[in-house]
mmCIF file of C-alpha atoms and ligand atoms in Angstrom:
data_model
loop_
_atom_site.group_PDB
_atom_site.id
_atom_site.type_symbol
_atom_site.label_atom_id
_atom_site.label_comp_id
_atom_site.label_asym_id
_atom_site.label_seq_id
_atom_site.Cartn_x
_atom_site.Cartn_y
_atom_site.Cartn_z
ATOM 1 C CA MET D 1 54.597 25.771 130.322
ATOM 2 C CA TYR D 2 53.738 24.953 134.058
ATOM 3 C CA LYS D 3 52.142 21.853 135.341
ATOM 4 C CA ILE D 4 49.619 21.990 137.995
ATOM 5 C CA VAL D 5 51.248 18.741 140.240
ATOM 6 C CA ALA D 6 48.660 19.058 142.753
ATOM 7 C CA LYS D 7 44.629 20.679 143.306
ATOM 8 C CA ARG D 8 42.371 20.285 146.180
ATOM 9 C CA GLU D 9 39.152 21.695 146.897
ATOM 10 C CA LEU D 10 39.210 23.579 150.213
ATOM 11 C CA ALA D 11 35.587 24.942 150.179
ATOM 12 C CA PRO D 12 33.070 25.336 147.381
ATOM 13 C CA THR D 13 34.783 28.635 145.465
ATOM 14 C CA VAL D 14 38.542 28.140 146.975
ATOM 15 C CA LYS D 15 40.932 25.727 145.032
ATOM 16 C CA LEU D 16 44.546 25.230 145.367
ATOM 17 C CA PHE D 17 46.960 25.217 143.115
ATOM 18 C CA GLU D 18 51.118 23.271 143.005
ATOM 19 C CA ILE D 19 52.759 24.257 140.025
ATOM 20 C CA SER D 20 56.033 23.237 138.957
ATOM 21 C CA ALA D 21 57.635 26.891 139.195
ATOM 22 C CA PRO D 22 61.168 25.502 140.104
ATOM 23 C CA LEU D 23 63.363 29.116 139.768
ATOM 24 C CA VAL D 24 60.100 30.827 141.189
ATOM 25 C CA ALA D 25 59.830 27.967 143.949
ATOM 26 C CA ASN D 26 63.956 29.198 144.955
ATOM 27 C CA LYS D 27 64.017 32.523 145.389
ATOM 28 C CA ALA D 28 59.921 33.139 146.935
ATOM 29 C CA LYS D 29 59.437 34.608 150.315
ATOM 30 C CA ALA D 30 56.436 35.125 152.354
ATOM 31 C CA GLY D 31 54.499 38.607 151.562
ATOM 32 C CA GLN D 32 55.000 38.622 147.115
ATOM 33 C CA PHE D 33 53.147 37.428 144.489
ATOM 34 C CA ILE D 34 52.951 36.083 141.129
ATOM 35 C CA ILE D 35 51.451 36.379 137.647
ATOM 36 C CA LEU D 36 49.920 33.851 135.888
ATOM 37 C CA ARG D 37 48.170 33.875 132.688
ATOM 38 C CA ILE D 38 46.610 30.267 131.561
ATOM 39 C CA ASP D 39 46.715 30.667 127.849
ATOM 40 C CA GLU D 40 47.549 33.043 125.155
ATOM 41 C CA LYS D 41 44.389 34.348 125.347
ATOM 42 C CA GLY D 42 44.099 34.987 128.671
ATOM 43 C CA GLU D 43 44.243 37.454 130.856
ATOM 44 C CA ARG D 44 47.808 38.295 133.195
ATOM 45 C CA VAL D 45 45.678 38.002 137.400
ATOM 46 C CA PRO D 46 47.794 38.386 140.170
ATOM 47 C CA PHE D 47 47.543 35.516 142.554
ATOM 48 C CA THR D 48 49.534 35.710 146.363
ATOM 49 C CA ILE D 49 52.224 32.541 146.658
ATOM 50 C CA ALA D 50 51.296 30.365 149.997
ATOM 51 C CA ASP D 51 53.589 28.416 150.487
ATOM 52 C CA TRP D 52 56.543 27.078 148.329
ATOM 53 C CA SER D 53 58.756 23.787 148.017
ATOM 54 C CA ARG D 54 62.484 24.630 147.161
ATOM 55 C CA GLU D 55 63.266 20.620 146.836
ATOM 56 C CA LYS D 56 60.105 19.960 144.684
ATOM 57 C CA GLY D 57 60.153 23.600 142.822
ATOM 58 C CA THR D 58 56.650 23.951 143.582
ATOM 59 C CA VAL D 59 54.875 27.165 144.171
ATOM 60 C CA THR D 60 51.479 26.794 146.300
ATOM 61 C CA ILE D 61 48.375 29.490 145.263
ATOM 62 C CA VAL D 62 44.730 29.800 146.434
ATOM 63 C CA ILE D 63 42.310 30.680 144.132
ATOM 64 C CA LEU D 64 38.925 32.495 145.332
ATOM 65 C CA GLU D 65 36.794 31.845 141.988
ATOM 66 C CA VAL D 66 35.156 35.272 141.556
ATOM 67 C CA GLY D 67 35.197 35.983 137.534
ATOM 68 C CA LYS D 68 36.364 34.474 134.572
ATOM 69 C CA THR D 69 39.873 33.787 135.209
ATOM 70 C CA THR D 70 39.328 32.806 138.398
ATOM 71 C CA ARG D 71 36.649 30.543 137.415
ATOM 72 C CA GLN D 72 38.526 29.128 133.876
ATOM 73 C CA LEU D 73 41.622 28.517 136.934
ATOM 74 C CA GLY D 74 39.302 26.593 139.437
ATOM 75 C CA ALA D 75 38.043 24.356 136.595
ATOM 76 C CA MET D 76 41.887 23.232 135.517
ATOM 77 C CA LYS D 77 43.117 19.843 136.660
ATOM 78 C CA GLU D 78 46.050 17.945 137.357
ATOM 79 C CA GLY D 79 48.516 17.558 134.581
ATOM 80 C CA ASP D 80 47.273 20.888 132.918
ATOM 81 C CA HIS D 81 49.812 23.778 132.381
ATOM 82 C CA VAL D 82 49.695 27.443 132.555
ATOM 83 C CA LEU D 83 51.193 29.023 129.847
ATOM 84 C CA ASN D 84 53.299 32.046 132.140
ATOM 85 C CA PHE D 85 54.185 31.839 136.083
ATOM 86 C CA VAL D 86 55.891 35.265 136.623
ATOM 87 C CA GLY D 87 57.003 36.152 140.428
ATOM 88 C CA PRO D 88 58.316 35.760 142.511
ATOM 89 C CA LEU D 89 56.749 39.823 142.404
ATOM 90 C CA GLY D 90 57.013 42.594 145.152
ATOM 91 C CA LYS D 91 58.962 43.236 148.336
ATOM 92 C CA PRO D 92 58.707 40.348 150.566
ATOM 93 C CA ALA D 93 57.299 40.936 153.987
ATOM 94 C CA GLU D 94 59.216 42.771 156.750
ATOM 95 C CA ILE D 95 60.232 40.059 159.091
ATOM 96 C CA GLU D 96 61.345 40.733 162.065
ATOM 97 C CA ASN D 97 60.928 39.305 166.147
ATOM 98 C CA TYR D 98 58.729 43.040 166.745
ATOM 99 C CA GLY D 99 57.450 41.002 169.735
ATOM 100 C CA THR D 100 53.557 40.564 169.632
ATOM 101 C CA THR D 101 52.219 40.453 166.462
ATOM 102 C CA VAL D 102 48.615 39.849 165.407
ATOM 103 C CA CYS D 103 48.315 37.914 161.752
ATOM 104 C CA VAL D 104 44.465 39.097 160.458
ATOM 105 C CA GLY D 105 43.102 37.056 157.905
ATOM 106 C CA GLY D 106 39.619 37.128 155.783
ATOM 107 C CA GLY D 107 38.836 34.991 152.972
ATOM 108 C CA VAL D 108 41.476 34.150 150.566
ATOM 109 C CA GLY D 109 43.619 36.916 152.332
ATOM 110 C CA ILE D 110 44.051 33.706 155.257
ATOM 111 C CA ALA D 111 45.635 31.211 153.029
ATOM 112 C CA CYS D 112 48.130 34.939 151.291
ATOM 113 C CA ILE D 113 49.013 35.404 155.682
ATOM 114 C CA TYR D 114 49.956 31.652 156.429
ATOM 115 C CA PRO D 115 53.373 32.177 154.744
ATOM 116 C CA GLU D 116 53.850 35.076 157.451
ATOM 117 C CA VAL D 117 51.904 33.816 160.283
ATOM 118 C CA ARG D 118 54.889 30.995 159.901
ATOM 119 C CA ALA D 119 57.840 33.645 159.238
ATOM 120 C CA LEU D 120 57.080 35.415 161.748
ATOM 121 C CA LYS D 121 56.670 32.440 164.461
ATOM 122 C CA ALA D 122 60.401 31.396 163.684
ATOM 123 C CA ALA D 123 61.574 34.817 163.860
ATOM 124 C CA GLY D 124 60.275 34.945 167.813
ATOM 125 C CA ASN D 125 56.838 36.651 167.567
ATOM 126 C CA ARG D 126 54.829 35.903 170.049
ATOM 127 C CA VAL D 127 51.874 34.969 166.894
ATOM 128 C CA VAL D 128 48.154 35.540 167.559
ATOM 129 C CA SER D 129 46.126 35.146 164.561
ATOM 130 C CA ILE D 130 42.351 36.149 163.294
ATOM 131 C CA ILE D 131 41.078 34.678 160.556
ATOM 132 C CA GLY D 132 37.843 35.261 159.589
ATOM 133 C CA ALA D 133 34.793 34.482 156.564
ATOM 134 C CA ARG D 134 31.785 34.224 155.956
ATOM 135 C CA SER D 135 30.929 30.761 156.668
ATOM 136 C CA LYS D 136 32.831 27.930 157.698
ATOM 137 C CA ASN D 137 32.621 26.225 155.094
ATOM 138 C CA LEU D 138 34.798 29.738 153.647
ATOM 139 C CA LEU D 139 37.913 29.081 156.002
ATOM 140 C CA ILE D 140 40.632 27.896 154.629
ATOM 141 C CA PHE D 141 43.859 26.720 156.125
ATOM 142 C CA GLU D 142 42.705 26.867 159.874
ATOM 143 C CA GLU D 143 45.414 23.587 160.820
ATOM 144 C CA GLU D 144 48.594 25.339 159.068
ATOM 145 C CA ILE D 145 47.748 29.093 160.774
ATOM 146 C CA ARG D 146 47.000 27.332 164.338
ATOM 147 C CA LYS D 147 49.950 24.880 163.955
ATOM 148 C CA PHE D 148 51.949 28.594 164.399
ATOM 149 C CA SER D 149 50.304 30.162 166.711
ATOM 150 C CA ASP D 150 50.788 30.845 170.378
ATOM 151 C CA GLU D 151 46.784 32.248 170.400
ATOM 152 C CA PHE D 152 44.220 31.129 167.402
ATOM 153 C CA TYR D 153 40.817 32.332 167.045
ATOM 154 C CA ILE D 154 38.451 31.949 164.218
ATOM 155 C CA ALA D 155 35.137 34.693 163.619
ATOM 156 C CA THR D 156 32.832 33.837 161.320
ATOM 157 C CA ASP D 157 29.798 36.218 159.713
ATOM 158 C CA ASP D 158 26.501 33.903 160.124
ATOM 159 C CA GLY D 159 28.502 32.747 163.686
ATOM 160 C CA SER D 160 28.831 28.768 162.049
ATOM 161 C CA LYS D 161 32.645 28.733 163.833
ATOM 162 C CA GLY D 162 34.115 30.617 166.462
ATOM 163 C CA HIS D 163 32.877 34.359 166.533
ATOM 164 C CA ARG D 164 30.084 35.303 165.594
ATOM 165 C CA GLY D 165 30.802 38.436 163.855
ATOM 166 C CA PHE D 166 33.717 39.704 162.132
ATOM 167 C CA VAL D 167 37.797 39.498 162.709
ATOM 168 C CA SER D 168 37.955 43.333 163.969
ATOM 169 C CA ASP D 169 35.567 42.021 167.272
ATOM 170 C CA ILE D 170 38.608 40.063 167.669
ATOM 171 C CA LEU D 171 40.568 42.211 167.663
ATOM 172 C CA GLN D 172 38.797 45.051 169.528
ATOM 173 C CA THR D 173 38.403 42.434 172.275
ATOM 174 C CA LEU D 174 42.242 41.756 172.510
ATOM 175 C CA ILE D 175 42.884 45.501 172.542
ATOM 176 C CA ASN D 176 40.469 46.431 175.143
ATOM 177 C CA THR D 177 41.746 43.533 177.402
ATOM 178 C CA ASN D 178 44.671 45.147 177.373
ATOM 179 C CA LYS D 179 46.790 42.264 175.587
ATOM 180 C CA HIS D 180 49.747 44.331 174.530
ATOM 181 C CA ILE D 181 50.048 44.148 170.821
ATOM 182 C CA ASP D 182 53.557 45.168 169.026
ATOM 183 C CA ARG D 183 52.186 45.367 165.225
ATOM 184 C CA VAL D 184 49.297 44.244 163.323
ATOM 185 C CA ILE D 185 49.100 42.536 159.435
ATOM 186 C CA THR D 186 46.599 42.564 157.767
ATOM 187 C CA VAL D 187 45.053 40.223 154.259
ATOM 188 C CA GLY D 188 41.663 40.663 152.961
ATOM 189 C CA PRO D 189 39.065 42.606 151.078
ATOM 190 C CA PRO D 190 39.665 45.797 151.172
ATOM 191 C CA ILE D 191 36.578 46.864 153.516
ATOM 192 C CA MET D 192 37.975 44.797 155.788
ATOM 193 C CA MET D 193 41.472 46.137 156.314
ATOM 194 C CA LYS D 194 39.961 49.143 156.083
ATOM 195 C CA VAL D 195 38.020 48.906 159.202
ATOM 196 C CA ILE D 196 41.292 47.194 161.174
ATOM 197 C CA ALA D 197 43.411 50.401 159.929
ATOM 198 C CA ASN D 198 40.521 52.861 161.883
ATOM 199 C CA LEU D 199 40.849 50.139 164.850
ATOM 200 C CA THR D 200 44.205 50.406 165.177
ATOM 201 C CA ARG D 201 45.420 54.055 163.955
ATOM 202 C CA PRO D 202 43.681 55.825 167.249
ATOM 203 C CA TYR D 203 46.340 53.386 169.847
ATOM 204 C CA GLY D 204 49.205 53.946 167.132
ATOM 205 C CA ILE D 205 49.677 50.149 167.158
ATOM 206 C CA ARG D 206 51.770 49.291 163.741
ATOM 207 C CA THR D 207 49.916 48.147 161.347
ATOM 208 C CA VAL D 208 50.334 46.657 157.630
ATOM 209 C CA ALA D 209 48.253 46.093 155.168
ATOM 210 C CA SER D 210 48.955 43.908 151.992
ATOM 211 C CA LEU D 211 46.841 45.444 149.265
ATOM 212 C CA ASN D 212 45.265 44.028 145.781
ATOM 213 C CA PRO D 213 43.940 46.468 143.737
ATOM 214 C CA ILE D 214 44.190 45.692 139.927
ATOM 215 C CA MET D 215 47.278 44.495 138.389
ATOM 216 C CA VAL D 216 48.780 44.135 134.855
ATOM 217 C CA ASP D 217 52.751 44.024 134.056
ATOM 218 C CA GLY D 218 53.999 44.042 137.821
ATOM 219 C CA THR D 219 56.517 45.208 136.985
ATOM 220 C CA GLY D 220 55.724 49.370 137.567
ATOM 221 C CA MET D 221 55.555 50.632 134.409
ATOM 222 C CA CYS D 222 51.702 49.670 133.719
ATOM 223 C CA GLY D 223 50.179 51.835 136.323
ATOM 224 C CA SER D 224 47.006 50.006 136.788
ATOM 225 C CA CYS D 225 48.000 49.676 139.967
ATOM 226 C CA ARG D 226 48.077 53.003 141.158
ATOM 227 C CA VAL D 227 47.391 53.269 144.589
ATOM 228 C CA ILE D 228 47.362 56.637 147.518
ATOM 229 C CA VAL D 229 49.789 56.051 150.782
ATOM 230 C CA GLY D 230 50.295 59.352 152.747
ATOM 231 C CA GLY D 231 49.386 61.095 150.014
ATOM 232 C CA GLU D 232 51.892 59.970 147.631
ATOM 233 C CA THR D 233 51.684 57.877 144.334
ATOM 234 C CA LYS D 234 52.746 54.255 144.338
ATOM 235 C CA PHE D 235 52.733 51.083 142.538
ATOM 236 C CA ALA D 236 51.981 48.040 144.868
ATOM 237 C CA CYS D 237 53.188 45.857 142.346
ATOM 238 C CA VAL D 238 56.879 47.055 142.872
ATOM 239 C CA ASP D 239 56.477 49.451 145.965
ATOM 240 C CA GLY D 240 54.191 46.623 147.960
ATOM 241 C CA PRO D 241 52.331 45.043 148.143
ATOM 242 C CA GLU D 242 52.614 46.030 151.877
ATOM 243 C CA PHE D 243 51.994 49.091 153.173
ATOM 244 C CA ASP D 244 51.685 51.193 156.540
ATOM 245 C CA ALA D 245 47.951 51.087 156.665
ATOM 246 C CA HIS D 246 47.139 53.982 158.622
ATOM 247 C CA LEU D 247 48.633 56.060 155.115
ATOM 248 C CA VAL D 248 46.965 54.068 152.680
ATOM 249 C CA ASP D 249 44.076 55.772 151.368
ATOM 250 C CA PHE D 250 41.506 52.612 150.836
ATOM 251 C CA ASP D 251 38.593 54.298 149.723
ATOM 252 C CA HIS D 252 40.386 55.365 146.241
ATOM 253 C CA LEU D 253 41.430 51.380 145.802
ATOM 254 C CA ILE D 254 38.029 50.629 146.308
ATOM 255 C CA ALA D 255 37.028 53.032 143.760
ATOM 256 C CA ARG D 256 39.595 51.762 141.506
ATOM 257 C CA ASN D 257 39.021 48.483 142.135
ATOM 258 C CA ARG D 258 35.523 49.114 140.891
ATOM 259 C CA ARG D 259 36.172 50.435 137.490
ATOM 260 C CA TYR D 260 35.660 47.202 135.139
ATOM 261 C CA VAL D 261 33.113 45.870 137.052
ATOM 262 C CA GLU D 262 31.110 45.728 133.491
ATOM 263 C CA GLU D 263 33.636 44.235 131.242
ATOM 264 C CA GLU D 264 34.322 41.507 134.218
ATOM 265 C CA ALA D 265 30.529 40.819 134.339
ATOM 266 C CA LEU D 266 30.626 40.600 130.104
ATOM 267 C CA SER D 267 33.577 38.342 130.400
ATOM 268 C CA LEU D 268 32.141 36.708 133.434
ATOM 269 C CA ARG D 269 28.646 36.066 131.345
ATOM 270 C CA ASN D 270 30.078 34.910 127.427
ATOM 271 C CA TYR D 271 32.806 31.995 129.360
ATOM 272 C CA GLU D 272 29.681 30.354 131.000
ATOM 273 C CA GLU D 273 28.030 30.828 127.825
ATOM 274 C CA ALA D 274 30.995 28.979 126.096
ATOM 275 C CA THR D 275 31.474 26.592 128.306
ATOM 276 C CA SER D 276 27.952 25.741 128.642
ATOM 277 C CA LYS D 277 27.525 25.397 124.955
ATOM 278 C CA CYS D 278 30.227 22.796 125.166
ATOM 279 C CA ARG D 279 28.428 20.841 128.257
ATOM 280 C CA LYS D 280 25.376 20.599 125.883
ATOM 281 C CA LEU D 281 27.279 19.428 122.742
HETATM 282 C C1 FAD Y 301 49.207 41.160 145.454
HETATM 283 C C2 FAD Y 301 47.640 40.285 144.593
HETATM 284 C C3 FAD Y 301 47.510 38.637 145.393
HETATM 285 C C4 FAD Y 301 46.471 39.018 145.034
HETATM 286 N N1 FAD Y 301 46.507 37.632 145.541
HETATM 287 C C5 FAD Y 301 45.280 36.764 145.301
HETATM 288 C C6 FAD Y 301 45.327 35.446 145.819
HETATM 289 O O1 FAD Y 301 46.311 34.756 146.721
HETATM 290 N N2 FAD Y 301 43.837 34.380 145.438
HETATM 291 C C7 FAD Y 301 43.142 35.024 144.977
HETATM 292 O O2 FAD Y 301 41.417 34.615 144.981
HETATM 293 N N3 FAD Y 301 43.131 36.195 144.324
HETATM 294 C C8 FAD Y 301 44.058 37.018 144.947
HETATM 295 N N4 FAD Y 301 44.429 38.204 144.165
HETATM 296 C C9 FAD Y 301 42.804 38.870 143.290
HETATM 297 C C10 FAD Y 301 42.886 38.078 142.260
HETATM 298 O O3 FAD Y 301 44.037 39.059 140.954
HETATM 299 C C11 FAD Y 301 41.870 39.085 141.125
HETATM 300 O O4 FAD Y 301 40.578 38.149 142.057
HETATM 301 C C12 FAD Y 301 41.536 37.417 139.519
HETATM 302 O O5 FAD Y 301 42.495 38.884 139.214
HETATM 303 C C13 FAD Y 301 40.074 38.231 139.129
HETATM 304 O O6 FAD Y 301 40.173 37.644 138.429
HETATM 305 P P1 FAD Y 301 38.886 37.431 137.175
HETATM 306 O O7 FAD Y 301 38.765 36.873 136.039
HETATM 307 O O8 FAD Y 301 38.399 35.966 138.088
HETATM 308 O O9 FAD Y 301 37.456 37.789 137.827
HETATM 309 P P2 FAD Y 301 37.096 39.447 137.644
HETATM 310 O O10 FAD Y 301 35.855 39.236 137.035
HETATM 311 O O11 FAD Y 301 37.888 40.200 136.168
HETATM 312 O O12 FAD Y 301 37.232 40.886 138.045
HETATM 313 C C14 FAD Y 301 36.592 40.151 139.992
HETATM 314 C C15 FAD Y 301 37.185 41.167 140.772
HETATM 315 O O13 FAD Y 301 38.596 40.695 141.256
HETATM 316 C C16 FAD Y 301 39.428 41.795 141.201
HETATM 317 N N5 FAD Y 301 40.131 41.957 140.150
HETATM 318 C C17 FAD Y 301 40.359 41.713 139.008
HETATM 319 N N6 FAD Y 301 41.049 41.756 137.901
HETATM 320 C C18 FAD Y 301 42.040 41.801 138.940
HETATM 321 C C19 FAD Y 301 43.681 41.894 138.938
HETATM 322 N N7 FAD Y 301 44.454 41.532 137.550
HETATM 323 N N8 FAD Y 301 44.586 42.089 139.564
HETATM 324 C C20 FAD Y 301 43.692 42.186 141.244
HETATM 325 N N9 FAD Y 301 42.812 41.746 141.284
HETATM 326 C C21 FAD Y 301 41.879 41.846 139.909
HETATM 327 C C22 FAD Y 301 38.885 43.111 140.680
HETATM 328 O O14 FAD Y 301 37.865 43.989 142.218
HETATM 329 C C23 FAD Y 301 37.184 42.311 140.392
HETATM 330 O O15 FAD Y 301 36.195 43.133 141.358
HETATM 331 C C24 FAD Y 301 44.778 39.003 144.180
HETATM 332 C C25 FAD Y 301 45.658 40.627 143.566
HETATM 333 C C26 FAD Y 301 47.139 40.814 144.185
HETATM 334 C C27 FAD Y 301 46.721 42.679 143.635
HETATM 335 S S1 FES Y 302 50.684 46.202 137.467
HETATM 336 FE FE1 FES Y 302 50.912 48.058 136.232
HETATM 337 S S2 FES Y 302 52.498 49.386 137.340
HETATM 338 FE FE2 FES Y 302 51.943 47.639 138.937
#
């Protein structure tokens, strides 16, 4: 059992959990993820390792509540335990001194890009960070990312903070003003990563995206996380989750992520009914 040693609400539907998992904390690297299961009836769900402490033996994950499992997790408290916490999984991010690296994070992807921003800065890069969310109350890890960035930009869809619009607008402006960019790393909703990849492709700027297909085993055996990269089938859990964004078939990823929409809606409905009955009793 893995104890939740700390929990913090970062935004109305975004929760941070620090979980005691010394073996995972000991090996964790930027770009990797874990798969957890709340209890013996729970589904296996992947979350990026947002931070870790080898001294305390803890791993930090940040969760956006979208469906049944993330809602259930969001309702858990400090002192509660999750049954399984497997990791670190996936290949670590490639961290080298590339020169100027632009890190683009959207939504909960902001938390996922944080360890990469920190590692890229430590490797000597000039780090330009662009983070974006629908509204300012959904912006997370702002101060943490700003601390390790040479330049820092915010975009919100509604203009409540920073640039009114998308993270890609800011990247386009940087390119238009002839800012030299050696590499772009992007984590966020697939549509956002697709837009970023389409933007940088004509300029030949090496761009890496962290993919989030539906995963089950996380070991390359079930085939659930199949993605197409450069016309070849890859398994995001073992070959990724980071890939050359210019080669990723994002439309295929988006379509595959919608394949259980009905089951997911039913599962959430059942969970909401069960929890509202409990509240009434
Ligand atoms: C490598 C990786 C890292 C991730 N890191 C984070 C993170 O740090 N924070 C975070 O909030 N989310 C992260 N996700 C997505 C997260 O796993 C899903 O949001 C979660 O599984 C949804 O479960 P649910 O039961 O709450 O929702 P569901 O109702 O099951 O699904 C809601 C939506 O989430 C997606 N989803 C469902 N199951 C999975 C699954 N097993 N794997 C991936 N996506 C799924 C689907 O697109 C679906 O539309 C990551 C996914 C991957 C693959
Ligand atoms: S999650 Fe099963 S092969 Fe990747």
